[in-house]
Amino acid sequence: MNDRQTQLHLVVISGISGSGKTTALHGFEDSGYFTVDNLPPALLPNLAAFCLENGFAKVAVVIDARIHEAIGSFEPYAQLLRDQGHSVKVLFLDTEDHVLIARFKESRRPHPFYHPLAYPHIQSIEEAIQAERALLEDVRAMADRVVDTTTLTPTALRRQLQDMWGDVETAGLQIVVLSFGYKYGIPVDADLVFDVRFLCNPHYVPELQTHDGRDDVVKQFVFSDPRAKPLLEKMEALIDYTLPEYEAEGKAYLTIAIGCTGGKHRSVVLAEALAEHLRGRGAHVAVRHRDLPEPPDGKEA
């Protein structure tokens, strides 16, 4: 937990339904902000007190048309926090109507104003969008930043927020390199699977049976197989080629599974070597050896 704070940096995300507010909120959350969705303005002082008490200096909240007419109280509560010395910035997201209509049809989520029983005078999604625009007109006018997301993908929106706020980062692709034994099953969460069972098996060398792929003697044995190094190089080349494509698509997590028979020797050696290569590229990498016991003290997994 952080030391207790005396001042908050608060970002209020608002905008038209379907414009990408959830994506924006997740971007702030990934960058270390404490986040809250669909907060009534009257609770802003309580949120500020909670964050100060618990050491959350950076906060992002979504306040939008889902609270209906209560949105009208946002400006005075925002000014109250400013008067207390807090930084309050407003980000407003907007999108052209035809794109909003397409997004609602694709997602099949209801618009907050398109409910015939609650709003019988609103007869179409187009009318619901216009009613929402009218309600949020004052919030849009007070926004520090207005972003048109009509042509932005979720990844592009995050990048634009990073350019605006600086500390809003695209979290980057989180990679797990996972060794496993085929005799225990292929990991269900694997995105890429490499089978290294054709390499010479240390299991059949008596003096290596009590060691695993984290030990130098096993590494030396595995790489004494003339096929091991070319295999690693081809794996590295494939991953090097595909990683930028995964990142461009906005993929958040990638699990690369490497399997041998028991998950103790060959797969472990190759997993460690591949992870070292990826770290050299600056990637965020964790290594897991599914079918090995926890490493003894002083030995990294």
PDB file of C-alpha atoms in Angstrom:
ATOM      1  CA  MET A   1       0.000   0.000   0.000  1.00  0.00           C
ATOM      2  CA  ASN A   2       1.234   3.506  -0.810  1.00  0.00           C
ATOM      3  CA  ASP A   3       1.915   6.181   1.775  1.00  0.00           C
ATOM      4  CA  ARG A   4      -1.135   8.253   2.584  1.00  0.00           C
ATOM      5  CA  GLN A   5      -1.766  10.913  -0.050  1.00  0.00           C
ATOM      6  CA  THR A   6      -2.914  14.506   0.445  1.00  0.00           C
ATOM      7  CA  GLN A   7      -3.783  15.252  -3.181  1.00  0.00           C
ATOM      8  CA  LEU A   8      -5.514  13.231  -5.858  1.00  0.00           C
ATOM      9  CA  HIS A   9      -5.018  13.180  -9.588  1.00  0.00           C
ATOM     10  CA  LEU A  10      -8.550  12.382 -10.779  1.00  0.00           C
ATOM     11  CA  VAL A  11      -9.516  11.702 -14.384  1.00  0.00           C
ATOM     12  CA  VAL A  12     -13.250  11.650 -15.116  1.00  0.00           C
ATOM     13  CA  ILE A  13     -14.138   9.715 -18.258  1.00  0.00           C
ATOM     14  CA  SER A  14     -17.454  10.587 -19.848  1.00  0.00           C
ATOM     15  CA  GLY A  15     -18.947  10.464 -23.292  1.00  0.00           C
ATOM     16  CA  ILE A  16     -21.505   8.918 -25.548  1.00  0.00           C
ATOM     17  CA  SER A  17     -22.484   5.288 -24.956  1.00  0.00           C
ATOM     18  CA  GLY A  18     -20.518   3.049 -27.302  1.00  0.00           C
ATOM     19  CA  SER A  19     -17.630   5.486 -27.739  1.00  0.00           C
ATOM     20  CA  GLY A  20     -15.012   3.405 -25.898  1.00  0.00           C
ATOM     21  CA  LYS A  21     -15.226   4.505 -22.265  1.00  0.00           C
ATOM     22  CA  THR A  22     -14.626   0.977 -20.960  1.00  0.00           C
ATOM     23  CA  THR A  23     -11.519   0.647 -23.115  1.00  0.00           C
ATOM     24  CA  ALA A  24     -10.270   3.978 -21.803  1.00  0.00           C
ATOM     25  CA  LEU A  25     -10.964   2.984 -18.198  1.00  0.00           C
ATOM     26  CA  HIS A  26      -9.037  -0.261 -18.659  1.00  0.00           C
ATOM     27  CA  GLY A  27      -6.132   1.716 -20.096  1.00  0.00           C
ATOM     28  CA  PHE A  28      -5.945   3.843 -16.962  1.00  0.00           C
ATOM     29  CA  GLU A  29      -6.307   0.775 -14.753  1.00  0.00           C
ATOM     30  CA  ASP A  30      -3.450  -0.994 -16.537  1.00  0.00           C
ATOM     31  CA  SER A  31      -1.309   2.061 -15.823  1.00  0.00           C
ATOM     32  CA  GLY A  32      -1.847   1.898 -12.076  1.00  0.00           C
ATOM     33  CA  TYR A  33      -4.915   4.067 -11.629  1.00  0.00           C
ATOM     34  CA  PHE A  34      -7.594   3.101  -9.133  1.00  0.00           C
ATOM     35  CA  THR A  35     -10.721   2.879 -11.278  1.00  0.00           C
ATOM     36  CA  VAL A  36     -14.474   3.030 -10.736  1.00  0.00           C
ATOM     37  CA  ASP A  37     -17.189   2.637 -13.357  1.00  0.00           C
ATOM     38  CA  ASN A  38     -20.583   4.370 -13.366  1.00  0.00           C
ATOM     39  CA  LEU A  39     -20.062   6.568 -10.304  1.00  0.00           C
ATOM     40  CA  PRO A  40     -22.807   9.024  -9.279  1.00  0.00           C
ATOM     41  CA  PRO A  41     -21.276  12.514  -8.896  1.00  0.00           C
ATOM     42  CA  ALA A  42     -22.590  12.817  -5.331  1.00  0.00           C
ATOM     43  CA  LEU A  43     -20.169  10.039  -4.335  1.00  0.00           C
ATOM     44  CA  LEU A  44     -17.077  11.877  -5.561  1.00  0.00           C
ATOM     45  CA  PRO A  45     -16.248  13.301  -2.088  1.00  0.00           C
ATOM     46  CA  ASN A  46     -16.606   9.830  -0.558  1.00  0.00           C
ATOM     47  CA  LEU A  47     -14.383   8.352  -3.265  1.00  0.00           C
ATOM     48  CA  ALA A  48     -11.775  11.035  -2.639  1.00  0.00           C
ATOM     49  CA  ALA A  49     -11.800  10.335   1.089  1.00  0.00           C
ATOM     50  CA  PHE A  50     -11.472   6.586   0.480  1.00  0.00           C
ATOM     51  CA  CYS A  51      -8.549   7.041  -1.913  1.00  0.00           C
ATOM     52  CA  LEU A  52      -6.738   9.423   0.436  1.00  0.00           C
ATOM     53  CA  GLU A  53      -7.192   6.993   3.313  1.00  0.00           C
ATOM     54  CA  ASN A  54      -5.876   4.067   1.297  1.00  0.00           C
ATOM     55  CA  GLY A  55      -3.062   5.745  -0.574  1.00  0.00           C
ATOM     56  CA  PHE A  56      -4.491   5.837  -4.108  1.00  0.00           C
ATOM     57  CA  ALA A  57      -3.064   8.986  -5.680  1.00  0.00           C
ATOM     58  CA  LYS A  58      -4.245   8.380  -9.251  1.00  0.00           C
ATOM     59  CA  VAL A  59      -7.931   7.727  -9.846  1.00  0.00           C
ATOM     60  CA  ALA A  60     -10.039   7.326 -12.986  1.00  0.00           C
ATOM     61  CA  VAL A  61     -13.826   7.154 -12.915  1.00  0.00           C
ATOM     62  CA  VAL A  62     -16.557   6.891 -15.512  1.00  0.00           C
ATOM     63  CA  ILE A  63     -19.497   9.271 -15.021  1.00  0.00           C
ATOM     64  CA  ASP A  64     -21.952   9.188 -17.879  1.00  0.00           C
ATOM     65  CA  ALA A  65     -25.572   9.083 -18.990  1.00  0.00           C
ATOM     66  CA  ARG A  66     -26.367   5.843 -17.181  1.00  0.00           C
ATOM     67  CA  ILE A  67     -27.124   7.962 -14.103  1.00  0.00           C
ATOM     68  CA  HIS A  68     -29.509  10.044 -16.231  1.00  0.00           C
ATOM     69  CA  GLU A  69     -30.420  13.463 -14.820  1.00  0.00           C
ATOM     70  CA  ALA A  70     -28.029  13.049 -11.876  1.00  0.00           C
ATOM     71  CA  ILE A  71     -25.238  13.930 -14.319  1.00  0.00           C
ATOM     72  CA  GLY A  72     -26.274  17.549 -13.810  1.00  0.00           C
ATOM     73  CA  SER A  73     -24.635  17.573 -10.378  1.00  0.00           C
ATOM     74  CA  PHE A  74     -21.217  16.629 -11.734  1.00  0.00           C
ATOM     75  CA  GLU A  75     -19.764  20.117 -12.222  1.00  0.00           C
ATOM     76  CA  PRO A  76     -20.320  21.388  -8.653  1.00  0.00           C
ATOM     77  CA  TYR A  77     -18.870  18.215  -7.136  1.00  0.00           C
ATOM     78  CA  ALA A  78     -15.873  18.401  -9.462  1.00  0.00           C
ATOM     79  CA  GLN A  79     -15.327  22.020  -8.414  1.00  0.00           C
ATOM     80  CA  LEU A  80     -15.576  20.993  -4.762  1.00  0.00           C
ATOM     81  CA  LEU A  81     -12.657  18.590  -5.240  1.00  0.00           C
ATOM     82  CA  ARG A  82     -10.654  21.266  -7.057  1.00  0.00           C
ATOM     83  CA  ASP A  83     -11.280  23.670  -4.191  1.00  0.00           C
ATOM     84  CA  GLN A  84      -9.810  21.029  -1.877  1.00  0.00           C
ATOM     85  CA  GLY A  85      -6.603  21.058  -3.911  1.00  0.00           C
ATOM     86  CA  HIS A  86      -7.171  17.989  -6.066  1.00  0.00           C
ATOM     87  CA  SER A  87      -6.494  17.797  -9.791  1.00  0.00           C
ATOM     88  CA  VAL A  88      -9.659  16.979 -11.757  1.00  0.00           C
ATOM     89  CA  LYS A  89      -9.466  16.444 -15.504  1.00  0.00           C
ATOM     90  CA  VAL A  90     -12.360  15.491 -17.765  1.00  0.00           C
ATOM     91  CA  LEU A  91     -11.969  13.231 -20.799  1.00  0.00           C
ATOM     92  CA  PHE A  92     -14.958  13.116 -23.142  1.00  0.00           C
ATOM     93  CA  LEU A  93     -15.252  10.427 -25.825  1.00  0.00           C
ATOM     94  CA  ASP A  94     -17.461  10.910 -28.850  1.00  0.00           C
ATOM     95  CA  THR A  95     -18.264   8.920 -31.987  1.00  0.00           C
ATOM     96  CA  GLU A  96     -20.282   9.603 -35.094  1.00  0.00           C
ATOM     97  CA  ASP A  97     -23.859   8.383 -34.951  1.00  0.00           C
ATOM     98  CA  HIS A  98     -23.663   5.832 -37.757  1.00  0.00           C
ATOM     99  CA  VAL A  99     -20.737   4.104 -36.045  1.00  0.00           C
ATOM    100  CA  LEU A 100     -22.527   4.109 -32.687  1.00  0.00           C
ATOM    101  CA  ILE A 101     -25.585   2.496 -34.265  1.00  0.00           C
ATOM    102  CA  ALA A 102     -23.413  -0.193 -35.850  1.00  0.00           C
ATOM    103  CA  ARG A 103     -21.644  -0.854 -32.552  1.00  0.00           C
ATOM    104  CA  PHE A 104     -24.915  -1.253 -30.669  1.00  0.00           C
ATOM    105  CA  LYS A 105     -26.246  -3.630 -33.281  1.00  0.00           C
ATOM    106  CA  GLU A 106     -23.055  -5.665 -33.159  1.00  0.00           C
ATOM    107  CA  SER A 107     -22.796  -5.834 -29.366  1.00  0.00           C
ATOM    108  CA  ARG A 108     -26.558  -6.174 -28.816  1.00  0.00           C
ATOM    109  CA  ARG A 109     -26.253  -4.136 -25.624  1.00  0.00           C
ATOM    110  CA  PRO A 110     -29.119  -1.756 -24.853  1.00  0.00           C
ATOM    111  CA  HIS A 111     -28.658   1.983 -25.036  1.00  0.00           C
ATOM    112  CA  PRO A 112     -29.400   3.573 -21.622  1.00  0.00           C
ATOM    113  CA  PHE A 113     -32.151   5.734 -23.146  1.00  0.00           C
ATOM    114  CA  TYR A 114     -33.676   3.181 -25.487  1.00  0.00           C
ATOM    115  CA  HIS A 115     -36.198   1.614 -23.132  1.00  0.00           C
ATOM    116  CA  PRO A 116     -39.777   1.978 -24.391  1.00  0.00           C
ATOM    117  CA  LEU A 117     -41.324   1.559 -20.933  1.00  0.00           C
ATOM    118  CA  ALA A 118     -39.074   4.093 -19.194  1.00  0.00           C
ATOM    119  CA  TYR A 119     -38.829   6.492 -22.157  1.00  0.00           C
ATOM    120  CA  PRO A 120     -41.904   5.934 -24.348  1.00  0.00           C
ATOM    121  CA  HIS A 121     -41.194   9.113 -26.327  1.00  0.00           C
ATOM    122  CA  ILE A 122     -37.906   7.644 -27.641  1.00  0.00           C
ATOM    123  CA  GLN A 123     -38.789   5.370 -30.536  1.00  0.00           C
ATOM    124  CA  SER A 124     -35.396   4.496 -32.047  1.00  0.00           C
ATOM    125  CA  ILE A 125     -31.726   4.109 -31.257  1.00  0.00           C
ATOM    126  CA  GLU A 126     -31.087   7.289 -33.244  1.00  0.00           C
ATOM    127  CA  GLU A 127     -33.428   9.245 -30.968  1.00  0.00           C
ATOM    128  CA  ALA A 128     -31.783   7.666 -27.899  1.00  0.00           C
ATOM    129  CA  ILE A 129     -28.364   8.856 -29.052  1.00  0.00           C
ATOM    130  CA  GLN A 130     -29.640  12.393 -29.590  1.00  0.00           C
ATOM    131  CA  ALA A 131     -31.263  12.429 -26.149  1.00  0.00           C
ATOM    132  CA  GLU A 132     -27.982  11.322 -24.629  1.00  0.00           C
ATOM    133  CA  ARG A 133     -26.055  14.017 -26.495  1.00  0.00           C
ATOM    134  CA  ALA A 134     -28.409  16.661 -25.124  1.00  0.00           C
ATOM    135  CA  LEU A 135     -27.990  15.376 -21.574  1.00  0.00           C
ATOM    136  CA  LEU A 136     -24.180  15.358 -21.798  1.00  0.00           C
ATOM    137  CA  GLU A 137     -23.839  18.702 -23.564  1.00  0.00           C
ATOM    138  CA  ASP A 138     -22.610  20.540 -20.449  1.00  0.00           C
ATOM    139  CA  VAL A 139     -20.130  17.799 -19.563  1.00  0.00           C
ATOM    140  CA  ARG A 140     -18.696  17.890 -23.056  1.00  0.00           C
ATOM    141  CA  ALA A 141     -18.344  21.662 -22.843  1.00  0.00           C
ATOM    142  CA  MET A 142     -16.267  21.441 -19.653  1.00  0.00           C
ATOM    143  CA  ALA A 143     -14.024  18.610 -20.907  1.00  0.00           C
ATOM    144  CA  ASP A 144     -10.271  19.114 -20.902  1.00  0.00           C
ATOM    145  CA  ARG A 145      -9.932  16.623 -23.741  1.00  0.00           C
ATOM    146  CA  VAL A 146     -12.451  15.515 -26.368  1.00  0.00           C
ATOM    147  CA  VAL A 147     -11.494  12.429 -28.371  1.00  0.00           C
ATOM    148  CA  ASP A 148     -13.344  11.300 -31.485  1.00  0.00           C
ATOM    149  CA  THR A 149     -13.150   7.492 -31.512  1.00  0.00           C
ATOM    150  CA  THR A 150     -15.034   7.028 -34.791  1.00  0.00           C
ATOM    151  CA  THR A 151     -12.034   5.541 -36.588  1.00  0.00           C
ATOM    152  CA  LEU A 152     -10.032   4.348 -33.579  1.00  0.00           C
ATOM    153  CA  THR A 153      -9.466   0.719 -32.687  1.00  0.00           C
ATOM    154  CA  PRO A 154      -9.183  -0.080 -28.949  1.00  0.00           C
ATOM    155  CA  THR A 155      -5.391  -0.251 -29.311  1.00  0.00           C
ATOM    156  CA  ALA A 156      -5.270   3.081 -31.118  1.00  0.00           C
ATOM    157  CA  LEU A 157      -7.440   4.683 -28.422  1.00  0.00           C
ATOM    158  CA  ARG A 158      -5.052   3.510 -25.712  1.00  0.00           C
ATOM    159  CA  ARG A 159      -2.114   4.897 -27.641  1.00  0.00           C
ATOM    160  CA  GLN A 160      -3.840   8.248 -28.046  1.00  0.00           C
ATOM    161  CA  LEU A 161      -4.529   8.384 -24.308  1.00  0.00           C
ATOM    162  CA  GLN A 162      -0.871   7.614 -23.695  1.00  0.00           C
ATOM    163  CA  ASP A 163       0.094  10.553 -25.895  1.00  0.00           C
ATOM    164  CA  MET A 164      -2.300  12.827 -23.992  1.00  0.00           C
ATOM    165  CA  TRP A 165      -1.671  11.734 -20.418  1.00  0.00           C
ATOM    166  CA  GLY A 166       1.840  10.312 -20.594  1.00  0.00           C
ATOM    167  CA  ASP A 167       1.389   7.866 -17.718  1.00  0.00           C
ATOM    168  CA  VAL A 168      -1.400   5.961 -19.475  1.00  0.00           C
ATOM    169  CA  GLU A 169       0.551   3.149 -21.015  1.00  0.00           C
ATOM    170  CA  THR A 170      -0.388   0.320 -23.269  1.00  0.00           C
ATOM    171  CA  ALA A 171       0.460  -2.458 -20.879  1.00  0.00           C
ATOM    172  CA  GLY A 172       2.250  -4.366 -23.597  1.00  0.00           C
ATOM    173  CA  LEU A 173       1.995  -8.015 -24.434  1.00  0.00           C
ATOM    174  CA  GLN A 174       2.436 -10.176 -21.350  1.00  0.00           C
ATOM    175  CA  ILE A 175       4.204 -13.413 -22.307  1.00  0.00           C
ATOM    176  CA  VAL A 176       4.322 -16.667 -20.387  1.00  0.00           C
ATOM    177  CA  VAL A 177       6.741 -19.336 -21.562  1.00  0.00           C
ATOM    178  CA  LEU A 178       5.471 -22.606 -20.140  1.00  0.00           C
ATOM    179  CA  SER A 179       7.176 -25.992 -20.077  1.00  0.00           C
ATOM    180  CA  PHE A 180       5.018 -29.099 -19.720  1.00  0.00           C
ATOM    181  CA  GLY A 181       4.942 -32.863 -20.066  1.00  0.00           C
ATOM    182  CA  TYR A 182       2.754 -34.409 -22.741  1.00  0.00           C
ATOM    183  CA  LYS A 183       2.058 -37.348 -20.434  1.00  0.00           C
ATOM    184  CA  TYR A 184       0.123 -34.922 -18.221  1.00  0.00           C
ATOM    185  CA  GLY A 185      -1.758 -33.186 -21.041  1.00  0.00           C
ATOM    186  CA  ILE A 186      -1.343 -30.073 -23.163  1.00  0.00           C
ATOM    187  CA  PRO A 187      -1.988 -26.792 -21.273  1.00  0.00           C
ATOM    188  CA  VAL A 188      -5.480 -25.601 -22.090  1.00  0.00           C
ATOM    189  CA  ASP A 189      -4.449 -21.924 -22.138  1.00  0.00           C
ATOM    190  CA  ALA A 190      -1.578 -22.342 -24.616  1.00  0.00           C
ATOM    191  CA  ASP A 191      -1.592 -20.074 -27.663  1.00  0.00           C
ATOM    192  CA  LEU A 192       1.454 -21.658 -29.296  1.00  0.00           C
ATOM    193  CA  VAL A 193       2.676 -25.213 -28.646  1.00  0.00           C
ATOM    194  CA  PHE A 194       6.095 -26.613 -29.542  1.00  0.00           C
ATOM    195  CA  ASP A 195       6.852 -30.335 -29.309  1.00  0.00           C
ATOM    196  CA  VAL A 196      10.533 -31.044 -28.479  1.00  0.00           C
ATOM    197  CA  ARG A 197      10.203 -34.765 -27.795  1.00  0.00           C
ATOM    198  CA  PHE A 198      12.400 -35.631 -30.791  1.00  0.00           C
ATOM    199  CA  LEU A 199      15.485 -34.294 -28.990  1.00  0.00           C
ATOM    200  CA  CYS A 200      17.713 -36.719 -27.073  1.00  0.00           C
ATOM    201  CA  ASN A 201      16.111 -37.473 -23.722  1.00  0.00           C
ATOM    202  CA  PRO A 202      18.219 -36.900 -20.559  1.00  0.00           C
ATOM    203  CA  HIS A 203      15.846 -39.200 -18.691  1.00  0.00           C
ATOM    204  CA  TYR A 204      17.735 -42.185 -20.063  1.00  0.00           C
ATOM    205  CA  VAL A 205      21.059 -40.961 -18.674  1.00  0.00           C
ATOM    206  CA  PRO A 206      21.181 -42.297 -15.099  1.00  0.00           C
ATOM    207  CA  GLU A 207      23.288 -39.483 -13.674  1.00  0.00           C
ATOM    208  CA  LEU A 208      20.848 -36.883 -15.064  1.00  0.00           C
ATOM    209  CA  GLN A 209      17.608 -38.401 -13.793  1.00  0.00           C
ATOM    210  CA  THR A 210      17.792 -36.547 -10.484  1.00  0.00           C
ATOM    211  CA  HIS A 211      18.386 -33.223 -12.235  1.00  0.00           C
ATOM    212  CA  ASP A 212      16.016 -31.035 -14.242  1.00  0.00           C
ATOM    213  CA  GLY A 213      16.334 -28.577 -17.090  1.00  0.00           C
ATOM    214  CA  ARG A 214      17.315 -25.725 -14.812  1.00  0.00           C
ATOM    215  CA  ASP A 215      20.613 -27.478 -14.040  1.00  0.00           C
ATOM    216  CA  ASP A 216      23.688 -26.787 -16.170  1.00  0.00           C
ATOM    217  CA  VAL A 217      24.475 -30.475 -16.699  1.00  0.00           C
ATOM    218  CA  VAL A 218      21.060 -30.993 -18.297  1.00  0.00           C
ATOM    219  CA  LYS A 219      21.350 -27.849 -20.395  1.00  0.00           C
ATOM    220  CA  GLN A 220      24.710 -29.016 -21.710  1.00  0.00           C
ATOM    221  CA  PHE A 221      23.292 -32.437 -22.542  1.00  0.00           C
ATOM    222  CA  VAL A 222      20.265 -31.032 -24.372  1.00  0.00           C
ATOM    223  CA  PHE A 223      22.335 -28.620 -26.448  1.00  0.00           C
ATOM    224  CA  SER A 224      24.836 -31.342 -27.264  1.00  0.00           C
ATOM    225  CA  ASP A 225      22.106 -32.691 -29.548  1.00  0.00           C
ATOM    226  CA  PRO A 226      22.945 -31.001 -32.890  1.00  0.00           C
ATOM    227  CA  ARG A 227      19.231 -30.419 -33.533  1.00  0.00           C
ATOM    228  CA  ALA A 228      18.633 -28.398 -30.361  1.00  0.00           C
ATOM    229  CA  LYS A 229      20.266 -25.096 -31.298  1.00  0.00           C
ATOM    230  CA  PRO A 230      18.696 -24.920 -34.810  1.00  0.00           C
ATOM    231  CA  LEU A 231      15.332 -25.728 -33.239  1.00  0.00           C
ATOM    232  CA  LEU A 232      15.713 -22.895 -30.728  1.00  0.00           C
ATOM    233  CA  GLU A 233      16.751 -20.494 -33.476  1.00  0.00           C
ATOM    234  CA  LYS A 234      13.700 -21.365 -35.566  1.00  0.00           C
ATOM    235  CA  MET A 235      11.422 -20.943 -32.544  1.00  0.00           C
ATOM    236  CA  GLU A 236      12.993 -17.563 -31.840  1.00  0.00           C
ATOM    237  CA  ALA A 237      12.574 -16.496 -35.469  1.00  0.00           C
ATOM    238  CA  LEU A 238       8.911 -17.486 -35.490  1.00  0.00           C
ATOM    239  CA  ILE A 239       8.197 -15.659 -32.229  1.00  0.00           C
ATOM    240  CA  ASP A 240      10.156 -12.598 -33.354  1.00  0.00           C
ATOM    241  CA  TYR A 241       8.029 -12.480 -36.497  1.00  0.00           C
ATOM    242  CA  THR A 242       4.659 -12.993 -34.828  1.00  0.00           C
ATOM    243  CA  LEU A 243       5.023 -10.835 -31.700  1.00  0.00           C
ATOM    244  CA  PRO A 244       4.604  -7.490 -33.512  1.00  0.00           C
ATOM    245  CA  GLU A 245       1.489  -8.861 -35.195  1.00  0.00           C
ATOM    246  CA  TYR A 246      -0.009  -9.960 -31.873  1.00  0.00           C
ATOM    247  CA  GLU A 247       0.802  -6.564 -30.379  1.00  0.00           C
ATOM    248  CA  ALA A 248      -0.726  -4.745 -33.351  1.00  0.00           C
ATOM    249  CA  GLU A 249      -3.956  -6.683 -32.797  1.00  0.00           C
ATOM    250  CA  GLY A 250      -3.981  -5.563 -29.162  1.00  0.00           C
ATOM    251  CA  LYS A 251      -3.448  -9.031 -27.711  1.00  0.00           C
ATOM    252  CA  ALA A 252      -2.788  -8.697 -23.985  1.00  0.00           C
ATOM    253  CA  TYR A 253      -1.474 -12.175 -23.119  1.00  0.00           C
ATOM    254  CA  LEU A 254       0.463 -14.836 -24.986  1.00  0.00           C
ATOM    255  CA  THR A 255       1.255 -18.292 -23.613  1.00  0.00           C
ATOM    256  CA  ILE A 256       3.992 -20.204 -25.411  1.00  0.00           C
ATOM    257  CA  ALA A 257       4.011 -23.852 -24.332  1.00  0.00           C
ATOM    258  CA  ILE A 258       6.982 -26.153 -24.918  1.00  0.00           C
ATOM    259  CA  GLY A 259       6.433 -29.841 -24.248  1.00  0.00           C
ATOM    260  CA  CYS A 260       8.533 -32.943 -23.787  1.00  0.00           C
ATOM    261  CA  THR A 261       7.485 -36.315 -22.406  1.00  0.00           C
ATOM    262  CA  GLY A 262       7.570 -35.578 -18.684  1.00  0.00           C
ATOM    263  CA  GLY A 263       8.062 -31.818 -18.580  1.00  0.00           C
ATOM    264  CA  LYS A 264      11.278 -32.125 -16.602  1.00  0.00           C
ATOM    265  CA  HIS A 265      14.271 -31.821 -18.922  1.00  0.00           C
ATOM    266  CA  ARG A 266      14.103 -30.841 -22.615  1.00  0.00           C
ATOM    267  CA  SER A 267      11.066 -28.589 -22.449  1.00  0.00           C
ATOM    268  CA  VAL A 268      12.480 -26.800 -19.405  1.00  0.00           C
ATOM    269  CA  VAL A 269      15.816 -26.124 -21.106  1.00  0.00           C
ATOM    270  CA  LEU A 270      14.157 -24.744 -24.248  1.00  0.00           C
ATOM    271  CA  ALA A 271      11.657 -22.687 -22.244  1.00  0.00           C
ATOM    272  CA  GLU A 272      14.419 -21.030 -20.250  1.00  0.00           C
ATOM    273  CA  ALA A 273      16.429 -20.326 -23.399  1.00  0.00           C
ATOM    274  CA  LEU A 274      13.457 -18.878 -25.282  1.00  0.00           C
ATOM    275  CA  ALA A 275      12.510 -16.676 -22.329  1.00  0.00           C
ATOM    276  CA  GLU A 276      16.064 -15.350 -22.140  1.00  0.00           C
ATOM    277  CA  HIS A 277      15.904 -14.462 -25.827  1.00  0.00           C
ATOM    278  CA  LEU A 278      12.582 -12.653 -25.402  1.00  0.00           C
ATOM    279  CA  ARG A 279      13.847 -10.686 -22.408  1.00  0.00           C
ATOM    280  CA  GLY A 280      16.733  -9.587 -24.579  1.00  0.00           C
ATOM    281  CA  ARG A 281      14.145  -8.042 -26.902  1.00  0.00           C
ATOM    282  CA  GLY A 282      12.630  -6.122 -23.995  1.00  0.00           C
ATOM    283  CA  ALA A 283       9.514  -8.289 -23.739  1.00  0.00           C
ATOM    284  CA  HIS A 284       7.568  -8.805 -20.503  1.00  0.00           C
ATOM    285  CA  VAL A 285       8.198 -12.508 -19.863  1.00  0.00           C
ATOM    286  CA  ALA A 286       7.425 -14.944 -17.077  1.00  0.00           C
ATOM    287  CA  VAL A 287       8.604 -18.562 -17.088  1.00  0.00           C
ATOM    288  CA  ARG A 288       6.513 -21.367 -15.631  1.00  0.00           C
ATOM    289  CA  HIS A 289       7.430 -25.028 -15.380  1.00  0.00           C
ATOM    290  CA  ARG A 290       4.074 -26.693 -14.915  1.00  0.00           C
ATOM    291  CA  ASP A 291       5.238 -30.208 -14.140  1.00  0.00           C
ATOM    292  CA  LEU A 292       8.230 -29.409 -11.949  1.00  0.00           C
ATOM    293  CA  PRO A 293       8.066 -28.953  -8.187  1.00  0.00           C
ATOM    294  CA  GLU A 294       8.772 -25.531  -6.757  1.00  0.00           C
ATOM    295  CA  PRO A 295      12.479 -24.723  -7.096  1.00  0.00           C
ATOM    296  CA  PRO A 296      14.670 -25.116  -4.033  1.00  0.00           C
ATOM    297  CA  ASP A 297      16.005 -21.984  -2.334  1.00  0.00           C
ATOM    298  CA  GLY A 298      18.484 -20.115  -4.477  1.00  0.00           C
ATOM    299  CA  LYS A 299      17.338 -21.633  -7.772  1.00  0.00           C
ATOM    300  CA  GLU A 300      15.179 -19.556 -10.079  1.00  0.00           C
ATOM    301  CA  ALA A 301      12.256 -21.157 -11.847  1.00  0.00           C
TER     302      ALA A 301
END
